[in-house]
C-alpha cells in the first residue's frame, strides 16, 4: 500500500460537502446527471458514490446495483446511515464516528499515564473491529492485529494524535494530581494575589534541576567498522550540580544559583556562568539543595528584586523540604516574599518553569 501517494494530475477537487449535497439531491428525485452538473461532478463519480453508499457495509448482499444503461428509474440511492471519514471508503474498516471514539479512548489512556504503543493500538483496533463486526482484511485475521499501513493512515486521518516519548511518572505523581489538590493550590494562589497589588513582574517561579559537569560528546567521523570510538572529556561520569533558576511572569530572570559538591567555594567554579550568579557548596559528596542554602537563595532574590514589606513579590515553588524550613519562611515573611507551594507530586503538571537538563563545564 502506498502511504504517501502523490497525484499525477491537478484536477479540481470536489469537497465532501458538495458530494453529500449531490447525493441528497438525487435522493430527492433530481436526475443523476443534473445533480452532478449542478455540483461540479462527473456523473459517473456520483453514480459510484451512490453505489458504494447502497452496497457498502450495510447491504453486502445487494448485487443488483449495476446500471450500465444509465436508466434513471434504476439509479442507485444513497444509504447514509454510516459516514466514513474519507471518500476512499472501499477498504475503510471503521466509520468516522467509530474512529473518533477510538481516538478519544487512546487520548484518555494517555491522560491517565497509561498510553498505548503502536503495537497496542493495532491490537486494540483489531479487537474493536471484531466486536463491531466490521469487515476486516485477511491479514488482520492471520496476525490477530491490524496492519501497520492501517495505523499510518489512521494517524494521518487523526491530526490530534502523534507519537510522543513519555516521561516516567510514579504512581504517587499520577494519583496526587487530582481536582482536590489542584483546587486547593489555586485557592491559595488566589488568596496570595489578593493580599497585595501584584503585577506580572512581581510573580516569580523558583525551580531546581540537576546538571552534569561532563558535556555529552557529539558525533564524530571515525573508521568504518570500528567497534569503539572514544572522545576525551573532563571525566567519564562527572558529578551532578544543582542549578536554581528564578524567572518572573514576564520572562525576566534573576541570575541563577549553583550548588556544587565541594567543601569550599572558589570563584573559578562560576567560570562562564551568567553575570551575578550565586555559587554555593553543600559537601564534597552532595550537590543537593538544603535548607540553609535555600535561605541564601532567598537573600539572592531580595538583592536583585529589592522586595520589602512595602514592595511584595510572590514566589511560587514546589514544597521540597529545603524550601519549607523555619528560617526560610521567617526570612520571606520579613522581607515581603509571599511563598506559594505546589501540592506534593504535582509540580510536573503545575510548574510554570520547566527547566531542561543541560550540561555545563565547570573547573
GROMACS .gro file of C-alpha atoms in nm:
model
  363
    1UNK     CA    1   0.000   0.000   0.000
    2UNK     CA    2   0.132   0.344  -0.095
    3UNK     CA    3   0.129   0.561   0.218
    4UNK     CA    4   0.246   0.883   0.055
    5UNK     CA    5   0.075   0.882  -0.281
    6UNK     CA    6   0.126   1.194  -0.490
    7UNK     CA    7  -0.135   1.282  -0.750
    8UNK     CA    8  -0.009   1.298  -1.107
    9UNK     CA    9  -0.280   1.538  -1.224
   10UNK     CA   10  -0.411   1.855  -1.072
   11UNK     CA   11  -0.782   1.816  -1.130
   12UNK     CA   12  -1.020   2.035  -0.933
   13UNK     CA   13  -1.127   1.866  -0.611
   14UNK     CA   14  -1.493   1.836  -0.518
   15UNK     CA   15  -1.549   1.881  -0.147
   16UNK     CA   16  -1.723   1.614   0.056
   17UNK     CA   17  -1.992   1.867   0.144
   18UNK     CA   18  -2.078   1.916  -0.226
   19UNK     CA   19  -2.076   1.540  -0.280
   20UNK     CA   20  -2.314   1.491   0.011
   21UNK     CA   21  -2.543   1.763  -0.128
   22UNK     CA   22  -2.540   1.599  -0.472
   23UNK     CA   23  -2.627   1.261  -0.321
   24UNK     CA   24  -2.906   1.422  -0.122
   25UNK     CA   25  -3.036   1.588  -0.440
   26UNK     CA   26  -3.054   1.250  -0.614
   27UNK     CA   27  -3.244   1.112  -0.319
   28UNK     CA   28  -3.489   1.399  -0.353
   29UNK     CA   29  -3.563   1.300  -0.713
   30UNK     CA   30  -3.324   1.514  -0.919
   31UNK     CA   31  -3.167   1.348  -1.220
   32UNK     CA   32  -2.825   1.194  -1.168
   33UNK     CA   33  -2.665   1.397  -1.449
   34UNK     CA   34  -2.838   1.718  -1.347
   35UNK     CA   35  -2.720   1.680  -0.986
   36UNK     CA   36  -2.367   1.604  -1.099
   37UNK     CA   37  -2.355   1.912  -1.326
   38UNK     CA   38  -2.509   2.126  -1.055
   39UNK     CA   39  -2.229   2.047  -0.805
   40UNK     CA   40  -1.940   2.025  -1.050
   41UNK     CA   41  -1.902   1.647  -1.053
   42UNK     CA   42  -1.877   1.388  -1.325
   43UNK     CA   43  -2.197   1.186  -1.332
   44UNK     CA   44  -2.009   0.854  -1.314
   45UNK     CA   45  -1.828   0.964  -0.998
   46UNK     CA   46  -2.162   1.049  -0.839
   47UNK     CA   47  -2.306   0.720  -0.959
   48UNK     CA   48  -2.034   0.515  -0.794
   49UNK     CA   49  -2.051   0.718  -0.473
   50UNK     CA   50  -2.422   0.637  -0.458
   51UNK     CA   51  -2.346   0.275  -0.539
   52UNK     CA   52  -2.097   0.249  -0.254
   53UNK     CA   53  -2.348   0.404  -0.023
   54UNK     CA   54  -2.601   0.135  -0.111
   55UNK     CA   55  -2.389  -0.180  -0.140
   56UNK     CA   56  -2.134  -0.094   0.122
   57UNK     CA   57  -2.123  -0.239   0.468
   58UNK     CA   58  -2.497  -0.200   0.524
   59UNK     CA   59  -2.603  -0.409   0.219
   60UNK     CA   60  -2.320  -0.652   0.137
   61UNK     CA   61  -2.552  -0.893  -0.045
   62UNK     CA   62  -2.722  -0.647  -0.277
   63UNK     CA   63  -2.571  -0.715  -0.618
   64UNK     CA   64  -2.849  -0.567  -0.834
   65UNK     CA   65  -2.700  -0.223  -0.846
   66UNK     CA   66  -2.533  -0.217  -1.185
   67UNK     CA   67  -2.688   0.037  -1.417
   68UNK     CA   68  -2.495   0.020  -1.744
   69UNK     CA   69  -2.767   0.197  -1.944
   70UNK     CA   70  -2.790   0.491  -1.705
   71UNK     CA   71  -3.158   0.422  -1.655
   72UNK     CA   72  -3.284   0.698  -1.427
   73UNK     CA   73  -3.560   0.475  -1.297
   74UNK     CA   74  -3.298   0.227  -1.177
   75UNK     CA   75  -3.043   0.474  -1.047
   76UNK     CA   76  -2.889   0.393  -0.706
   77UNK     CA   77  -2.995   0.574  -0.394
   78UNK     CA   78  -2.756   0.671  -0.118
   79UNK     CA   79  -2.768   0.497   0.215
   80UNK     CA   80  -2.617   0.748   0.452
   81UNK     CA   81  -2.670   0.552   0.773
   82UNK     CA   82  -2.292   0.521   0.803
   83UNK     CA   83  -2.048   0.803   0.740
   84UNK     CA   84  -1.683   0.736   0.666
   85UNK     CA   85  -1.403   0.985   0.713
   86UNK     CA   86  -1.268   0.966   0.360
   87UNK     CA   87  -1.402   0.944   0.008
   88UNK     CA   88  -1.193   0.631  -0.041
   89UNK     CA   89  -1.430   0.416   0.163
   90UNK     CA   90  -1.397   0.086  -0.024
   91UNK     CA   91  -1.145  -0.063   0.220
   92UNK     CA   92  -1.206   0.157   0.524
   93UNK     CA   93  -1.274  -0.056   0.832
   94UNK     CA   94  -1.424   0.198   1.072
   95UNK     CA   95  -1.670   0.477   1.016
   96UNK     CA   96  -1.579   0.836   1.103
   97UNK     CA   97  -1.771   0.815   1.433
   98UNK     CA   98  -1.605   0.486   1.525
   99UNK     CA   99  -1.259   0.628   1.454
  100UNK     CA  100  -1.344   0.933   1.665
  101UNK     CA  101  -1.441   0.708   1.957
  102UNK     CA  102  -1.118   0.511   1.915
  103UNK     CA  103  -0.918   0.835   1.913
  104UNK     CA  104  -1.087   0.959   2.231
  105UNK     CA  105  -1.007   0.631   2.405
  106UNK     CA  106  -0.639   0.650   2.304
  107UNK     CA  107  -0.613   1.010   2.428
  108UNK     CA  108  -0.787   0.917   2.753
  109UNK     CA  109  -0.535   0.637   2.814
  110UNK     CA  110  -0.250   0.882   2.758
  111UNK     CA  111  -0.401   1.134   3.001
  112UNK     CA  112  -0.421   0.859   3.265
  113UNK     CA  113  -0.047   0.790   3.216
  114UNK     CA  114  -0.120   0.455   3.054
  115UNK     CA  115  -0.055   0.547   2.691
  116UNK     CA  116  -0.071   0.284   2.419
  117UNK     CA  117   0.219   0.190   2.194
  118UNK     CA  118   0.184   0.137   1.820
  119UNK     CA  119   0.156  -0.240   1.875
  120UNK     CA  120  -0.112  -0.197   2.141
  121UNK     CA  121  -0.313   0.041   1.920
  122UNK     CA  122  -0.303  -0.214   1.638
  123UNK     CA  123  -0.424  -0.491   1.868
  124UNK     CA  124  -0.696  -0.266   2.005
  125UNK     CA  125  -0.812  -0.180   1.653
  126UNK     CA  126  -0.838  -0.549   1.564
  127UNK     CA  127  -1.039  -0.633   1.876
  128UNK     CA  128  -1.257  -0.324   1.821
  129UNK     CA  129  -1.330  -0.425   1.463
  130UNK     CA  130  -1.415  -0.782   1.567
  131UNK     CA  131  -1.654  -0.659   1.835
  132UNK     CA  132  -1.825  -0.424   1.586
  133UNK     CA  133  -1.850  -0.698   1.327
  134UNK     CA  134  -1.674  -0.487   1.066
  135UNK     CA  135  -1.530  -0.635   0.751
  136UNK     CA  136  -1.152  -0.664   0.801
  137UNK     CA  137  -0.866  -0.777   0.573
  138UNK     CA  138  -0.750  -1.136   0.584
  139UNK     CA  139  -0.410  -1.030   0.716
  140UNK     CA  140  -0.577  -0.895   1.029
  141UNK     CA  141  -0.728  -1.238   1.098
  142UNK     CA  142  -0.399  -1.415   1.034
  143UNK     CA  143  -0.190  -1.188   1.258
  144UNK     CA  144  -0.465  -1.111   1.514
  145UNK     CA  145  -0.377  -0.745   1.481
  146UNK     CA  146  -0.431  -0.459   1.239
  147UNK     CA  147  -0.171  -0.374   0.978
  148UNK     CA  148   0.096  -0.107   1.004
  149UNK     CA  149  -0.040   0.052   0.686
  150UNK     CA  150  -0.379   0.099   0.852
  151UNK     CA  151  -0.212   0.254   1.157
  152UNK     CA  152  -0.013   0.502   0.949
  153UNK     CA  153  -0.325   0.604   0.758
  154UNK     CA  154  -0.524   0.627   1.080
  155UNK     CA  155  -0.264   0.860   1.232
  156UNK     CA  156  -0.286   1.083   0.924
  157UNK     CA  157  -0.665   1.096   0.947
  158UNK     CA  158  -0.649   1.193   1.315
  159UNK     CA  159  -0.443   1.514   1.346
  160UNK     CA  160  -0.492   1.519   1.725
  161UNK     CA  161  -0.274   1.207   1.762
  162UNK     CA  162   0.103   1.191   1.744
  163UNK     CA  163   0.384   0.964   1.863
  164UNK     CA  164   0.549   1.101   2.179
  165UNK     CA  165   0.824   0.989   2.416
  166UNK     CA  166   0.656   0.962   2.762
  167UNK     CA  167   0.817   1.066   3.087
  168UNK     CA  168   0.838   0.809   3.365
  169UNK     CA  169   0.568   0.905   3.614
  170UNK     CA  170   0.539   0.735   3.951
  171UNK     CA  171   0.207   0.620   4.087
  172UNK     CA  172   0.234   0.884   4.359
  173UNK     CA  173   0.250   1.160   4.098
  174UNK     CA  174  -0.027   1.006   3.893
  175UNK     CA  175  -0.264   0.986   4.188
  176UNK     CA  176  -0.166   1.312   4.360
  177UNK     CA  177  -0.259   1.527   4.062
  178UNK     CA  178  -0.632   1.542   4.122
  179UNK     CA  179  -0.907   1.801   4.136
  180UNK     CA  180  -0.895   1.847   4.514
  181UNK     CA  181  -0.520   1.920   4.528
  182UNK     CA  182  -0.522   2.145   4.224
  183UNK     CA  183  -0.825   2.339   4.351
  184UNK     CA  184  -0.660   2.391   4.688
  185UNK     CA  185  -0.344   2.523   4.522
  186UNK     CA  186  -0.533   2.775   4.309
  187UNK     CA  187  -0.735   2.885   4.611
  188UNK     CA  188  -0.410   2.956   4.797
  189UNK     CA  189  -0.268   3.130   4.492
  190UNK     CA  190  -0.581   3.347   4.464
  191UNK     CA  191  -0.553   3.449   4.829
  192UNK     CA  192  -0.189   3.539   4.774
  193UNK     CA  193  -0.278   3.757   4.476
  194UNK     CA  194  -0.548   3.935   4.677
  195UNK     CA  195  -0.310   4.006   4.965
  196UNK     CA  196  -0.143   4.286   4.767
  197UNK     CA  197  -0.109   4.455   4.432
  198UNK     CA  198   0.098   4.212   4.226
  199UNK     CA  199   0.181   4.276   3.862
  200UNK     CA  200   0.333   4.009   3.638
  201UNK     CA  201   0.688   4.131   3.702
  202UNK     CA  202   0.638   4.063   4.075
  203UNK     CA  203   0.538   3.697   4.041
  204UNK     CA  204   0.842   3.466   4.043
  205UNK     CA  205   0.879   3.095   3.995
  206UNK     CA  206   1.172   2.907   4.151
  207UNK     CA  207   1.279   2.560   4.041
  208UNK     CA  208   1.591   2.343   4.058
  209UNK     CA  209   1.737   2.094   3.817
  210UNK     CA  210   2.045   1.876   3.809
  211UNK     CA  211   2.320   1.935   3.552
  212UNK     CA  212   2.636   1.738   3.481
  213UNK     CA  213   2.995   1.861   3.477
  214UNK     CA  214   3.066   1.645   3.172
  215UNK     CA  215   2.948   1.761   2.832
  216UNK     CA  216   2.793   1.489   2.617
  217UNK     CA  217   3.031   1.421   2.329
  218UNK     CA  218   2.893   1.496   1.979
  219UNK     CA  219   2.901   1.252   1.688
  220UNK     CA  220   3.243   1.230   1.526
  221UNK     CA  221   3.376   1.087   1.198
  222UNK     CA  222   3.566   0.760   1.252
  223UNK     CA  223   3.678   0.448   1.069
  224UNK     CA  224   3.405   0.230   0.930
  225UNK     CA  225   3.363  -0.088   1.132
  226UNK     CA  226   3.541   0.038   1.444
  227UNK     CA  227   3.385  -0.127   1.749
  228UNK     CA  228   3.462   0.154   1.990
  229UNK     CA  229   3.513   0.525   1.931
  230UNK     CA  230   3.627   0.741   2.223
  231UNK     CA  231   3.628   1.113   2.288
  232UNK     CA  232   3.838   1.290   2.553
  233UNK     CA  233   3.630   1.467   2.818
  234UNK     CA  234   3.700   1.601   3.167
  235UNK     CA  235   3.553   1.284   3.323
  236UNK     CA  236   3.363   0.978   3.218
  237UNK     CA  237   3.076   1.013   3.462
  238UNK     CA  238   3.112   1.361   3.607
  239UNK     CA  239   2.930   1.498   3.912
  240UNK     CA  240   2.586   1.647   3.945
  241UNK     CA  241   2.534   2.015   4.024
  242UNK     CA  242   2.206   2.174   4.127
  243UNK     CA  243   2.107   2.482   3.929
  244UNK     CA  244   1.832   2.701   4.077
  245UNK     CA  245   1.651   2.926   3.830
  246UNK     CA  246   1.435   3.228   3.919
  247UNK     CA  247   1.209   3.374   3.647
  248UNK     CA  248   0.910   3.607   3.671
  249UNK     CA  249   0.586   3.601   3.475
  250UNK     CA  250   0.708   3.850   3.210
  251UNK     CA  251   1.019   3.645   3.134
  252UNK     CA  252   1.279   3.846   3.325
  253UNK     CA  253   1.529   3.640   3.519
  254UNK     CA  254   1.730   3.668   3.837
  255UNK     CA  255   2.086   3.531   3.792
  256UNK     CA  256   2.077   3.159   3.877
  257UNK     CA  257   2.224   2.990   4.184
  258UNK     CA  258   2.451   2.685   4.165
  259UNK     CA  259   2.509   2.427   4.438
  260UNK     CA  260   2.841   2.245   4.395
  261UNK     CA  261   2.952   1.918   4.560
  262UNK     CA  262   3.252   2.081   4.725
  263UNK     CA  263   3.367   2.166   5.075
  264UNK     CA  264   3.476   2.520   4.990
  265UNK     CA  265   3.361   2.757   4.719
  266UNK     CA  266   3.603   2.909   4.469
  267UNK     CA  267   3.524   3.185   4.224
  268UNK     CA  268   3.660   2.970   3.941
  269UNK     CA  269   3.357   2.742   3.979
  270UNK     CA  270   3.140   3.011   3.817
  271UNK     CA  271   3.360   3.044   3.512
  272UNK     CA  272   3.127   3.102   3.215
  273UNK     CA  273   2.814   3.140   3.432
  274UNK     CA  274   2.575   3.434   3.378
  275UNK     CA  275   2.692   3.756   3.546
  276UNK     CA  276   2.569   3.786   3.902
  277UNK     CA  277   2.522   3.412   3.954
  278UNK     CA  278   2.531   3.279   4.308
  279UNK     CA  279   2.771   2.999   4.393
  280UNK     CA  280   2.700   2.770   4.689
  281UNK     CA  281   2.854   2.449   4.821
  282UNK     CA  282   2.693   2.165   5.012
  283UNK     CA  283   2.950   1.894   5.086
  284UNK     CA  284   3.221   1.705   4.894
  285UNK     CA  285   2.972   1.425   4.823
  286UNK     CA  286   2.648   1.614   4.755
  287UNK     CA  287   2.535   1.898   4.533
  288UNK     CA  288   2.174   1.890   4.657
  289UNK     CA  289   1.981   2.193   4.774
  290UNK     CA  290   1.934   2.207   5.152
  291UNK     CA  291   1.756   2.447   5.391
  292UNK     CA  292   2.050   2.679   5.477
  293UNK     CA  293   2.143   2.708   5.111
  294UNK     CA  294   1.788   2.794   5.007
  295UNK     CA  295   1.794   3.073   5.263
  296UNK     CA  296   2.092   3.212   5.072
  297UNK     CA  297   1.886   3.184   4.751
  298UNK     CA  298   1.612   3.395   4.911
  299UNK     CA  299   1.869   3.656   5.006
  300UNK     CA  300   1.991   3.644   4.646
  301UNK     CA  301   1.634   3.706   4.525
  302UNK     CA  302   1.592   4.001   4.763
  303UNK     CA  303   1.918   4.152   4.641
  304UNK     CA  304   1.803   4.156   4.277
  305UNK     CA  305   1.431   4.228   4.322
  306UNK     CA  306   1.458   4.483   4.607
  307UNK     CA  307   1.146   4.335   4.766
  308UNK     CA  308   1.024   4.452   5.105
  309UNK     CA  309   0.707   4.463   5.311
  310UNK     CA  310   0.601   4.767   5.107
  311UNK     CA  311   0.709   4.610   4.777
  312UNK     CA  312   0.599   4.247   4.799
  313UNK     CA  313   0.659   3.970   4.549
  314UNK     CA  314   0.511   3.622   4.510
  315UNK     CA  315   0.744   3.323   4.493
  316UNK     CA  316   0.585   3.007   4.351
  317UNK     CA  317   0.781   2.685   4.408
  318UNK     CA  318   0.749   2.318   4.495
  319UNK     CA  319   0.725   2.209   4.856
  320UNK     CA  320   1.063   2.037   4.886
  321UNK     CA  321   1.177   2.016   5.247
  322UNK     CA  322   1.464   2.258   5.178
  323UNK     CA  323   1.208   2.524   5.076
  324UNK     CA  324   0.994   2.492   5.387
  325UNK     CA  325   1.246   2.542   5.668
  326UNK     CA  326   1.154   2.777   5.953
  327UNK     CA  327   1.441   3.012   5.873
  328UNK     CA  328   1.334   3.039   5.507
  329UNK     CA  329   0.968   3.104   5.593
  330UNK     CA  330   1.055   3.369   5.855
  331UNK     CA  331   1.302   3.544   5.625
  332UNK     CA  332   1.049   3.551   5.339
  333UNK     CA  333   0.779   3.696   5.565
  334UNK     CA  334   1.009   3.968   5.699
  335UNK     CA  335   1.123   4.071   5.353
  336UNK     CA  336   0.796   4.083   5.160
  337UNK     CA  337   0.806   3.743   4.991
  338UNK     CA  338   0.473   3.561   4.971
  339UNK     CA  339   0.555   3.190   4.937
  340UNK     CA  340   0.309   2.969   4.745
  341UNK     CA  341   0.393   2.599   4.710
  342UNK     CA  342   0.257   2.333   4.477
  343UNK     CA  343   0.086   2.025   4.623
  344UNK     CA  344   0.314   1.719   4.667
  345UNK     CA  345   0.390   1.529   4.347
  346UNK     CA  346   0.211   1.785   4.128
  347UNK     CA  347   0.495   2.006   4.008
  348UNK     CA  348   0.526   1.804   3.684
  349UNK     CA  349   0.188   1.949   3.579
  350UNK     CA  350   0.168   2.280   3.766
  351UNK     CA  351   0.526   2.406   3.744
  352UNK     CA  352   0.539   2.708   3.509
  353UNK     CA  353   0.919   2.693   3.492
  354UNK     CA  354   1.008   2.376   3.303
  355UNK     CA  355   1.385   2.355   3.305
  356UNK     CA  356   1.550   2.118   3.060
  357UNK     CA  357   1.851   1.928   3.188
  358UNK     CA  358   2.164   2.079   3.037
  359UNK     CA  359   2.533   2.015   3.063
  360UNK     CA  360   2.787   2.271   3.179
  361UNK     CA  361   3.161   2.256   3.213
  362UNK     CA  362   3.298   2.366   3.549
  363UNK     CA  363   3.659   2.390   3.665
   0.00000   0.00000   0.00000
